[in-house]
Tab-separated table of C-alpha atoms and ligand atoms in Angstrom:
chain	number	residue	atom	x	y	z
A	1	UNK	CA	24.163	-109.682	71.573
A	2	UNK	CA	25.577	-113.260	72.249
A	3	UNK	CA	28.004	-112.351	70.427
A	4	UNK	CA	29.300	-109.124	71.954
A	5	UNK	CA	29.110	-111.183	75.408
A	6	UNK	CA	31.542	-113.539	74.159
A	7	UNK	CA	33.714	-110.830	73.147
A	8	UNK	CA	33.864	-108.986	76.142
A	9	UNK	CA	35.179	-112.426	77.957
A	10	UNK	CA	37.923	-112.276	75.646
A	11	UNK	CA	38.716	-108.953	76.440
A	12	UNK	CA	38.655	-109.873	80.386
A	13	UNK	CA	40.703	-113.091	80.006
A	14	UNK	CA	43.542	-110.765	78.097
A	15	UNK	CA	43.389	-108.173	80.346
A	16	UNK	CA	43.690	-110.605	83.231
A	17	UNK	CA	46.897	-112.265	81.542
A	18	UNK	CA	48.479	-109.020	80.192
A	19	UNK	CA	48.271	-107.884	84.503
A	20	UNK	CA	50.032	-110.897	85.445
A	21	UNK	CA	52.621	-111.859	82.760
A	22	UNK	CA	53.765	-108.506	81.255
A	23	UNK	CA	55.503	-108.813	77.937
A	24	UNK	CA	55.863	-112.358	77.192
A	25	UNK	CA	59.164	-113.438	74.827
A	26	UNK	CA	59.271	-116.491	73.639
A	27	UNK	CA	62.152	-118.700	75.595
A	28	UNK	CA	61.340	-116.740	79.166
A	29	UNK	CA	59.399	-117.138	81.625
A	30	UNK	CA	56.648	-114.617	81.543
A	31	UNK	CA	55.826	-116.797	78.102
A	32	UNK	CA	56.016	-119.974	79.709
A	33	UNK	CA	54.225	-118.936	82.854
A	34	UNK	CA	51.314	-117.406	80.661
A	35	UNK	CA	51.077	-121.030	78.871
A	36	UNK	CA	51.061	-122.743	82.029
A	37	UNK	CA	48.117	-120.159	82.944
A	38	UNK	CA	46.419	-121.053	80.064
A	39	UNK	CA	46.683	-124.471	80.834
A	40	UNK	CA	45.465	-124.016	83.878
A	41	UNK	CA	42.268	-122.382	82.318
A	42	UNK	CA	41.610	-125.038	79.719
A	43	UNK	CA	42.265	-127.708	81.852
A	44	UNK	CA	38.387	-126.277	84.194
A	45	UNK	CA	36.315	-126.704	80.984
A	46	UNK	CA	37.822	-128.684	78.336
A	47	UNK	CA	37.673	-132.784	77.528
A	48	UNK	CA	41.347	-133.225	77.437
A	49	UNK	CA	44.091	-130.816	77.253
A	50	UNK	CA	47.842	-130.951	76.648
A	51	UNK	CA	51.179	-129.084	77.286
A	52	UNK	CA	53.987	-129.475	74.902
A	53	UNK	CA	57.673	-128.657	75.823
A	54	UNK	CA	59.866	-127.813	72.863
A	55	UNK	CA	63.200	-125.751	72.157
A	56	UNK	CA	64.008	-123.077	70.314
A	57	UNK	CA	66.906	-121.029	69.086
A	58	UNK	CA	66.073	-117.711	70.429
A	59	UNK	CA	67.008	-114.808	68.616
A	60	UNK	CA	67.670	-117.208	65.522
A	61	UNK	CA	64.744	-116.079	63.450
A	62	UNK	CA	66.219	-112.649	63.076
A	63	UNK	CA	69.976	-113.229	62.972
A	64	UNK	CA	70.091	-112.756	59.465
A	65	UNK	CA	69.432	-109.026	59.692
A	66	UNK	CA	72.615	-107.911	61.586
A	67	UNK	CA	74.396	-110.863	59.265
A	68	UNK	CA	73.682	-108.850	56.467
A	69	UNK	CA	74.728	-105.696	58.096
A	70	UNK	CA	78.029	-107.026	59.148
A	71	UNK	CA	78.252	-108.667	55.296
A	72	UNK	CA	78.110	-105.858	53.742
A	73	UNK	CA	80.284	-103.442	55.693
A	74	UNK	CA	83.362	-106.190	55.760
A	75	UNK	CA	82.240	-106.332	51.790
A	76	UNK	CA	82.890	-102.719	51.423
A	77	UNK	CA	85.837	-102.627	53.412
A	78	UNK	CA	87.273	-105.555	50.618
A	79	UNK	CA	86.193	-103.323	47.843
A	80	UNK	CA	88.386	-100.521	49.093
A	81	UNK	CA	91.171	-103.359	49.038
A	82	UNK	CA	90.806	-104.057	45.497
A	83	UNK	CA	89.704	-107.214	46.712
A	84	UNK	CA	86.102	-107.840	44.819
A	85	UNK	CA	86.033	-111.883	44.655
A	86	UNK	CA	85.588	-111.477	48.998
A	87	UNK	CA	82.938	-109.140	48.288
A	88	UNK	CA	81.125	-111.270	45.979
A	89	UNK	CA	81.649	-114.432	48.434
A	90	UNK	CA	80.162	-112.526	51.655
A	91	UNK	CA	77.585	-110.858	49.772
A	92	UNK	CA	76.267	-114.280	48.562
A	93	UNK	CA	76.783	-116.029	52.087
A	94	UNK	CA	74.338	-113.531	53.407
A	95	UNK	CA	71.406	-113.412	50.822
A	96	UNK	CA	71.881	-116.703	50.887
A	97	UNK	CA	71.006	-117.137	54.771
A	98	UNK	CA	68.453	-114.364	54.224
A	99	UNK	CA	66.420	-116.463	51.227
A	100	UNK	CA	66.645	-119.671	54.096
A	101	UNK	CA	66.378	-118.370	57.561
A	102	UNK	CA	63.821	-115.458	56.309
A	103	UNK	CA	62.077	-116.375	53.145
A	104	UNK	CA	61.681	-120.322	53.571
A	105	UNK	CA	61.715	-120.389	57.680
A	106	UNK	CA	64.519	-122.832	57.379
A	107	UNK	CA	66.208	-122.878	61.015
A	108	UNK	CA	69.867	-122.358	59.208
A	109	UNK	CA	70.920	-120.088	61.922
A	110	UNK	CA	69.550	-121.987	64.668
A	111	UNK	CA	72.493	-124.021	66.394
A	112	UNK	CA	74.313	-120.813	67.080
A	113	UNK	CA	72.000	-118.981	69.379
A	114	UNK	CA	71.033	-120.111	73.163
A	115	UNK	CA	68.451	-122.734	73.334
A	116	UNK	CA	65.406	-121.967	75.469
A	117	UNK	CA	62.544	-123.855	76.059
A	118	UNK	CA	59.335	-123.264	74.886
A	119	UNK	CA	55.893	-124.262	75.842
A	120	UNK	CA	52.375	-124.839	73.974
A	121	UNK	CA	49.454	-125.592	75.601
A	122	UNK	CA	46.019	-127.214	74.185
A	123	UNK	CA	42.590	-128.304	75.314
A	124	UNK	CA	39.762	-130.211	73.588
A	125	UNK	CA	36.238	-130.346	73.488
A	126	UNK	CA	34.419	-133.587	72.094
A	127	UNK	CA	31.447	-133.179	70.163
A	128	UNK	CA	27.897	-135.228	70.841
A	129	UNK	CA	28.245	-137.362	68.255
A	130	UNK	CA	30.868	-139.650	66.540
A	131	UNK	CA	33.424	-137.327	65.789
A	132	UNK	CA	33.888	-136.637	61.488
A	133	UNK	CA	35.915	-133.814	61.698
A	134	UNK	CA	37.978	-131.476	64.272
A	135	UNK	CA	38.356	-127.321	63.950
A	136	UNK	CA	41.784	-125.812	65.140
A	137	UNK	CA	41.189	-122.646	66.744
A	138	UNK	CA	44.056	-120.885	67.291
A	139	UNK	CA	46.519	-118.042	68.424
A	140	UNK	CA	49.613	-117.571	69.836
A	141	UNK	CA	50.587	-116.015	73.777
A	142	UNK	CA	54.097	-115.499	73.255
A	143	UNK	CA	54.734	-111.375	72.438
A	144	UNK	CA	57.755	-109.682	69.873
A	145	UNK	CA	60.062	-107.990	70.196
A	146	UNK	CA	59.783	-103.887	69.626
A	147	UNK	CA	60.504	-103.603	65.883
A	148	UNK	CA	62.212	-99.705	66.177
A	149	UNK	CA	61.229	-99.033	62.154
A	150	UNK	CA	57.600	-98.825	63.611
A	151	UNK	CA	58.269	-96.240	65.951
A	152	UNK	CA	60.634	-94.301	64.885
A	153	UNK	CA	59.599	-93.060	61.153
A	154	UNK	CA	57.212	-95.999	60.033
A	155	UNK	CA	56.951	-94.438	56.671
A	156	UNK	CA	60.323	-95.160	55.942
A	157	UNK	CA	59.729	-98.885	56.978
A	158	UNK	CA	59.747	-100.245	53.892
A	159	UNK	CA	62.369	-97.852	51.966
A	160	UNK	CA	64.563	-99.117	55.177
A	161	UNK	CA	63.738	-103.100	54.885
A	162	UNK	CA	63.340	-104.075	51.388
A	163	UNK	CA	65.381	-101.207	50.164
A	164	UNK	CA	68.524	-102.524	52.390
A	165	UNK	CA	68.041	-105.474	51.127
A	166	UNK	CA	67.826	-104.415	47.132
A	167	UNK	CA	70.991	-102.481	48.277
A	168	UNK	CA	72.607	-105.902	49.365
A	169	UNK	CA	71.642	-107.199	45.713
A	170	UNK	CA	73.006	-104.087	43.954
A	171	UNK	CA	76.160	-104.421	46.055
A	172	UNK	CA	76.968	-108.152	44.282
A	173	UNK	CA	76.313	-106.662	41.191
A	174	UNK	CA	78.969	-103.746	42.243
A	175	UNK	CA	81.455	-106.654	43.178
A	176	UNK	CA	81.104	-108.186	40.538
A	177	UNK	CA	81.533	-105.493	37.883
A	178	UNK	CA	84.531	-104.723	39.900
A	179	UNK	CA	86.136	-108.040	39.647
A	180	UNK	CA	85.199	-108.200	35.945
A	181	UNK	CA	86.910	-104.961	35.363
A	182	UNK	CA	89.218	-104.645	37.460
A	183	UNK	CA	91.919	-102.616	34.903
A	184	UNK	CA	89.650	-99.756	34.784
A	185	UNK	CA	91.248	-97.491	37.434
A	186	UNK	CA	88.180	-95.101	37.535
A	187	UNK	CA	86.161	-98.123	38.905
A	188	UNK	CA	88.136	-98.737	41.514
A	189	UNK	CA	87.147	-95.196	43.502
A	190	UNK	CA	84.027	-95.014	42.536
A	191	UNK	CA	82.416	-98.728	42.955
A	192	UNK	CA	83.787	-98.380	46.728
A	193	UNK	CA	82.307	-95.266	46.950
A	194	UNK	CA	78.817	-96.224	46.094
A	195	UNK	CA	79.057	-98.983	48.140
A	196	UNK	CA	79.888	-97.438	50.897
A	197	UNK	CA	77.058	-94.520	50.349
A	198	UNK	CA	74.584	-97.854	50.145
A	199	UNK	CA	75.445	-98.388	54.214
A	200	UNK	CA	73.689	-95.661	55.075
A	201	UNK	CA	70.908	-97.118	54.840
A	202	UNK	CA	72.281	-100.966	55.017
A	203	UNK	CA	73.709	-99.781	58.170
A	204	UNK	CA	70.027	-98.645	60.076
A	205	UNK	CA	68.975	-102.677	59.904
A	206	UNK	CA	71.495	-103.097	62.816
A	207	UNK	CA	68.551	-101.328	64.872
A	208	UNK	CA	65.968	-103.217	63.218
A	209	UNK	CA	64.674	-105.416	66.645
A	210	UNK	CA	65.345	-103.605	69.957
A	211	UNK	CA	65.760	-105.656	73.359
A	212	UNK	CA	62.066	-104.571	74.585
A	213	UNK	CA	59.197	-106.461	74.173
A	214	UNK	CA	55.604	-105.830	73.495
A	215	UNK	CA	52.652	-106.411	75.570
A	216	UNK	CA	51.387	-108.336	72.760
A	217	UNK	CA	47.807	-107.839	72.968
A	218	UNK	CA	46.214	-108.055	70.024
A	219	UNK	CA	49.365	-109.924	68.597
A	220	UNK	CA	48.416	-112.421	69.449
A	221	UNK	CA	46.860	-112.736	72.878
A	222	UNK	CA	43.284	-111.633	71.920
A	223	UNK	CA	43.781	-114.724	69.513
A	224	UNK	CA	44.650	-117.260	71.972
A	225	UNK	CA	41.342	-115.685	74.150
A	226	UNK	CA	38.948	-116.250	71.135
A	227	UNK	CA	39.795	-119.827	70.699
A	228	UNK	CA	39.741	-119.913	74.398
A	229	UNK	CA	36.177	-118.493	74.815
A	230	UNK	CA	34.631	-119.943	72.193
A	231	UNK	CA	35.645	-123.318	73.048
A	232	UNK	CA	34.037	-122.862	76.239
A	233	UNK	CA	30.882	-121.496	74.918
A	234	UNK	CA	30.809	-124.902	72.493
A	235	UNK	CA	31.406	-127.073	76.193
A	236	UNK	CA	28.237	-125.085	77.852
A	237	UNK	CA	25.874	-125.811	74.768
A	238	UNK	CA	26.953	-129.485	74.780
A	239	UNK	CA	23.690	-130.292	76.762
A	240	UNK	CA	21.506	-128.433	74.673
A	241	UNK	CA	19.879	-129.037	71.218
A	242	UNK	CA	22.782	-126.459	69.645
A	243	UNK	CA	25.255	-128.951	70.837
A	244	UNK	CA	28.258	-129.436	68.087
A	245	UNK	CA	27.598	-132.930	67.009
A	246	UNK	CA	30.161	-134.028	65.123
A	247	UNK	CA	32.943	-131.271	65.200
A	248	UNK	CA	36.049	-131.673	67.781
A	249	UNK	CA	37.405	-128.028	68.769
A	250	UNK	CA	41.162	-127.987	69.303
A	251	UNK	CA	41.853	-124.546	71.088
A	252	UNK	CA	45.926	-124.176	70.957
A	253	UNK	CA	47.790	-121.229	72.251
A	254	UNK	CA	51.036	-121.880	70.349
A	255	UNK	CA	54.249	-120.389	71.603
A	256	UNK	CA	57.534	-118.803	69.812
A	257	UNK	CA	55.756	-117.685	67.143
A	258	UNK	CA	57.544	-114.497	66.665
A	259	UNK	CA	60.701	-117.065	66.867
A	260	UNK	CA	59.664	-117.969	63.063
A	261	UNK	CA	56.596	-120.347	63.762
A	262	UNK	CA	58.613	-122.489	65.611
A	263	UNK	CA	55.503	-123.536	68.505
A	264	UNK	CA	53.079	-124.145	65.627
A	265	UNK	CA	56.030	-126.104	64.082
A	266	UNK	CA	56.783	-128.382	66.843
A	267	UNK	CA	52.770	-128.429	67.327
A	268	UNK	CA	52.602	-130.066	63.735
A	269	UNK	CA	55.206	-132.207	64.450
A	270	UNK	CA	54.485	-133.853	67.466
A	271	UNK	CA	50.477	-134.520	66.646
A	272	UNK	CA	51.227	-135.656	63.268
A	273	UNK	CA	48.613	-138.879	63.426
A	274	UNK	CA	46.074	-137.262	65.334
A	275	UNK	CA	45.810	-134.104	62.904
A	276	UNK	CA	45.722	-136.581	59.777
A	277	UNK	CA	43.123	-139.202	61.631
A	278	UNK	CA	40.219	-137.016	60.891
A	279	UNK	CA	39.981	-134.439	58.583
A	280	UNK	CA	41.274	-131.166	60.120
A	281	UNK	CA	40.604	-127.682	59.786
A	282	UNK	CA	42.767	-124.713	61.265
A	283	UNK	CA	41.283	-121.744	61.344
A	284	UNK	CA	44.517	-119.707	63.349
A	285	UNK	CA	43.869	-116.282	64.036
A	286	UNK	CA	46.925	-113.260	64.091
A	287	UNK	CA	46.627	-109.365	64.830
A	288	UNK	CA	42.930	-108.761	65.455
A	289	UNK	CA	42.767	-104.812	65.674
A	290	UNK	CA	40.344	-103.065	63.178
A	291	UNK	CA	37.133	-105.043	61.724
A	292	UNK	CA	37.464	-102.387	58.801
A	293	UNK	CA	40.591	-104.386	57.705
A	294	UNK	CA	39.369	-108.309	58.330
A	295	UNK	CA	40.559	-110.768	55.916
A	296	UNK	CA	41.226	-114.262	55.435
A	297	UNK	CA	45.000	-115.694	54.208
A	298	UNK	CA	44.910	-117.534	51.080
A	299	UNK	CA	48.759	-118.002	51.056
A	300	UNK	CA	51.099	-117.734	53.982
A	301	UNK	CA	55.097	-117.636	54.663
A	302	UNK	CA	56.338	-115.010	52.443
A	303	UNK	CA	53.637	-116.545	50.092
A	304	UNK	CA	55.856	-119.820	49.825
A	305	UNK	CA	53.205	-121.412	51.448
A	306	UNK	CA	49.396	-122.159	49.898
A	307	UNK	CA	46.659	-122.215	52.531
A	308	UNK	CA	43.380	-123.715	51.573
A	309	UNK	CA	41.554	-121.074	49.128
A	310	UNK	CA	38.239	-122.761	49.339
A	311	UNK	CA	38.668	-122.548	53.544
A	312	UNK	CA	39.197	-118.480	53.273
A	313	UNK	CA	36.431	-118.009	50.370
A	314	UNK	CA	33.668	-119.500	53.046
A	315	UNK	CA	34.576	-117.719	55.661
A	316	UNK	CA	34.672	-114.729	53.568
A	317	UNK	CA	31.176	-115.697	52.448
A	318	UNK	CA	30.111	-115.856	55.656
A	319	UNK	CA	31.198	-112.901	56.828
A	320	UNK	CA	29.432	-111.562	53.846
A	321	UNK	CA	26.191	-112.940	54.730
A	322	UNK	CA	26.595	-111.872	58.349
A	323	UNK	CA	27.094	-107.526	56.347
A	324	UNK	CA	30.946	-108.024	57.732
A	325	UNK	CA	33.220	-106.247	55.000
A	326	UNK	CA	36.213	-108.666	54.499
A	327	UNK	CA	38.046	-110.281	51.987
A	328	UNK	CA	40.643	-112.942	51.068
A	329	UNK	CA	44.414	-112.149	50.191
A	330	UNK	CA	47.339	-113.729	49.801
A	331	UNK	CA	50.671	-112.944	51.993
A	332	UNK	CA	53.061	-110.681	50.081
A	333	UNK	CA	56.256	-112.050	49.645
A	334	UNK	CA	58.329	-110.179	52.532
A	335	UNK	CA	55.870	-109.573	54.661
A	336	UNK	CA	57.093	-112.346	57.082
A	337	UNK	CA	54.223	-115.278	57.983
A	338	UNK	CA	51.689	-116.968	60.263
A	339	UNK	CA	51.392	-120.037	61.805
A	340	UNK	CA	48.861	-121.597	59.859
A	341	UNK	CA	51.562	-122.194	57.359
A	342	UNK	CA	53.504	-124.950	59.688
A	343	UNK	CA	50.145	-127.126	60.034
A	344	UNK	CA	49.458	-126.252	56.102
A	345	UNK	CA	52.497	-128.013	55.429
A	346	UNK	CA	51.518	-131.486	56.892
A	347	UNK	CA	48.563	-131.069	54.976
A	348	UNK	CA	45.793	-129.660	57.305
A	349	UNK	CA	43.425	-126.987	55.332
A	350	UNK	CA	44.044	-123.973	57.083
A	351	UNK	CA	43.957	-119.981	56.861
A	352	UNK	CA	44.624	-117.327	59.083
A	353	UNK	CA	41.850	-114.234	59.943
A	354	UNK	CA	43.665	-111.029	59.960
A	355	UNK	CA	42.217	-107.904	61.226
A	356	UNK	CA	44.968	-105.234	60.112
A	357	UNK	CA	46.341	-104.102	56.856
A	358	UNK	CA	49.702	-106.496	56.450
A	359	UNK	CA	52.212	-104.882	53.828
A	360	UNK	CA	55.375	-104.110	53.831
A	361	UNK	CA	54.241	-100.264	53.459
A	362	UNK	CA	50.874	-100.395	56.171
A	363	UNK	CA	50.485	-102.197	59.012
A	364	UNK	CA	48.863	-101.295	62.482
A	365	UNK	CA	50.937	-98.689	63.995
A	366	UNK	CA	50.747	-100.350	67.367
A	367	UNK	CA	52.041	-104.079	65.580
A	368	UNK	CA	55.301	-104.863	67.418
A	369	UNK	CA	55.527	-101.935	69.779
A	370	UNK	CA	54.973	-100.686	73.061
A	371	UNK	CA	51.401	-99.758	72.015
A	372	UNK	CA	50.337	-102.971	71.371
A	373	UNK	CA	47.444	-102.945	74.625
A	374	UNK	CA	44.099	-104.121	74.516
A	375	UNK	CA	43.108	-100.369	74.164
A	376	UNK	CA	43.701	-100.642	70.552
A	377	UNK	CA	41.762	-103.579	69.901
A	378	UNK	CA	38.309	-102.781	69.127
A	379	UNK	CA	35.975	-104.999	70.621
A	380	UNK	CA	33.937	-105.143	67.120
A	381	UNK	CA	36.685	-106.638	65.209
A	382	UNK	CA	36.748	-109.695	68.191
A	383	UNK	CA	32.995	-109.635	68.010
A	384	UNK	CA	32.553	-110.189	63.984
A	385	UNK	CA	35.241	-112.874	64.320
A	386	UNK	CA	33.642	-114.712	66.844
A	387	UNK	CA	30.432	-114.224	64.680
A	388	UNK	CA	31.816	-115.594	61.526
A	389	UNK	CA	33.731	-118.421	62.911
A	390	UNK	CA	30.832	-119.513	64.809
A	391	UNK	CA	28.483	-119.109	61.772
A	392	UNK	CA	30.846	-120.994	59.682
A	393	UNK	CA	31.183	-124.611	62.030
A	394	UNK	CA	27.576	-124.399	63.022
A	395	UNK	CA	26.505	-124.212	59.125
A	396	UNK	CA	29.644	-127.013	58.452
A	397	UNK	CA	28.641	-129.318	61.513
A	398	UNK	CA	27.074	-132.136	59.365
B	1	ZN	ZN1	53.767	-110.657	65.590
């Protein structure tokens, strides 16, 4: 019952900051106000809080799409011209920015798109006791843009996004056999003309991100309210005999997360010394929709990155104790990442709880659009999270 209470303040809290912010993209104001909101709200019940200006690049993350696009139609255009060796030299320009700017988060594309600032906020709640350990709780209050291959035939989602991209491969190989054969005269219609048959569907990635933005509820501020309200909860026991005694809670609502992880990046970076003083624990939370689909990340950024196995496997236990279905999976390679990869990088053990299905073929069919409200969060999937991660420091508090 406890439980359910505690998830019903998360559902106020979002519903409160959905009303007054609106759609919240990372680099605007809505995003910053929100995290100056937040602040505002840890800052009545926690120890110590902090607010962290940063920059990013915005739009940066996803230049490489409408690179690709452009890539391959000027790399058509050269096969036409006889001219293969262009072809080749475009065509590896842009899978090369794709495998850096989308596979390994490297900020390649950064320095040519407008630099906006940024803001994370943070609060902290000190434990009895001498501290021996801290918990990240964590989720993120800036929203995404509308991804139109959710709305507008999600089926075809992954045909459209991986296959464009196969296409892109296949169209190097073209080139190539082009340049290597260049005497055959029957090569020279036809290799163009498969190309160019190939932007069909190349082509449709122009209109992968459109300019709206989602409300972002349960991406990700239902996140950012869990690690909100159960921090809280933690600072009202701390005169009672279920006190925490020796764990610190650090409640972060990172920003620019759909800008490539930048906030949680920036976040690792800046609190280097104080997330390596004690051992750490993040325990970052991302798309909370549907308890039937709960599970904990056992690898993160395009599964580049290894979160800590042992981490997800408790809290998978737990939730198993507690009759919660779940289970532990790795990120498929595509499938983008989370932002417990940035502080698994410096080293902290960390995982992220899920609560939707997250391939490149299924995902929640409100993720990244217009229907993402805090109608289609079910209060159950908040509830079991708050149940397990509770379950899991109280039973680690020692
Ligand atoms: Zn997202």
């Amino acid at each position: 019952m406890r439980y359910e209470t505690l998830a019903k303040d998360v559902f106020t809290w979002v519903e409160q900051k959905i009303k007054q912010h609106g759609p919240r993209l990372a680099g605007e104001d809505p995003s910053r106000n929100a995290a100056d909101d937040i602040y505002k709200d840890l800052e009545s019940f926690s120890d110590s809080v902090g607010k962290d200006d940063f920059y990013i690049h915005q739009g940066a993350f996803l230049g490489w799409i409408r690179i690709l696009v452009l890539a391959y139609l000027v790399s058509v255009v050269f096969l036409w011209l006889k001219m293969p060796l262009f072809s080749i030299i475009l065509t590896i320009s842009a899978i090369l920015i794709l495998v850096l700017q989308f596979f390994l988060y490297l900020p390649l594309l950064d320095r040519f798109y407008p630099k906006k600032l940024s803001r994370n906020v943070y609060g902290i709640i000190e434990p009895k006791e001498e501290v021996k350990r801290q918990v990240i709780l964590s989720g993120h209050h800036d929203s995404a843009h509308v991804f139109n291959f959710f709305i507008h035939q999600p089926k075809l989602y992954n045909l459209r996004t991986t296959g464009s991209i196969g296409i892109v491969i296949f169209l190097l190989v073209l080139s190539m056999i082009h340049l290597i054969f260049k005497d055959v005269v029957i090569l020279n219609l036809i290799i163009p003309i498969i190309a160019s048959l190939g932007f069909l569907l190349v082509g449709q990635m122009w209109f992968f991100s459109s300019k709206q933005v989602s409300p972002g509820a349960g991406d990700n501020l239902v996140a950012s309210g869990v690690s909100l309200v159960l921090g809280k909860h933690y600072q009202a026991l701390k005169d009672s005999d279920t006190s925490l005694k020796h764990t610190r809670i650090i409640m972060i609502s990172f920003d620019a997360e759909e800008e490539g992880l930048r906030g949680a990046r920036a976040f690792a970076r800046a609190h280097q010394a104080m997330l390596r003083k004690v051992p750490t624990t993040m325990i970052n939370m991302d798309c909370l929709y549907d308890e039937k689909e709960l599970f904990f990340l056992t690898s993160d950024l395009n599964n580049f990155v290894k979160l800590d196995h042992k981490l997800a496997e408790e809290l998978y236990q737990t939730g198993n104790s507690l009759g919660f279905k779940t289970k532990t999976q790795p990120l498929a390679f595509l499938t983008g990442g989370t932002d417990a990869a940035e502080l698994a990088k410096i080293g902290v053990s960390a995982t992220t709880i899920i609560g939707m299905p997250w391939t490149n073929d299924q995902r929640s069919n409100v993720y990244h659009t217009p229907n993402d409200t805090l109608d289609h969060v079910n209060l159950e999937v908040v509830k079991q999270t708050i149940e397990i991660i509770d379950t899991w420091i109280r039973k680690t508090d020692i």
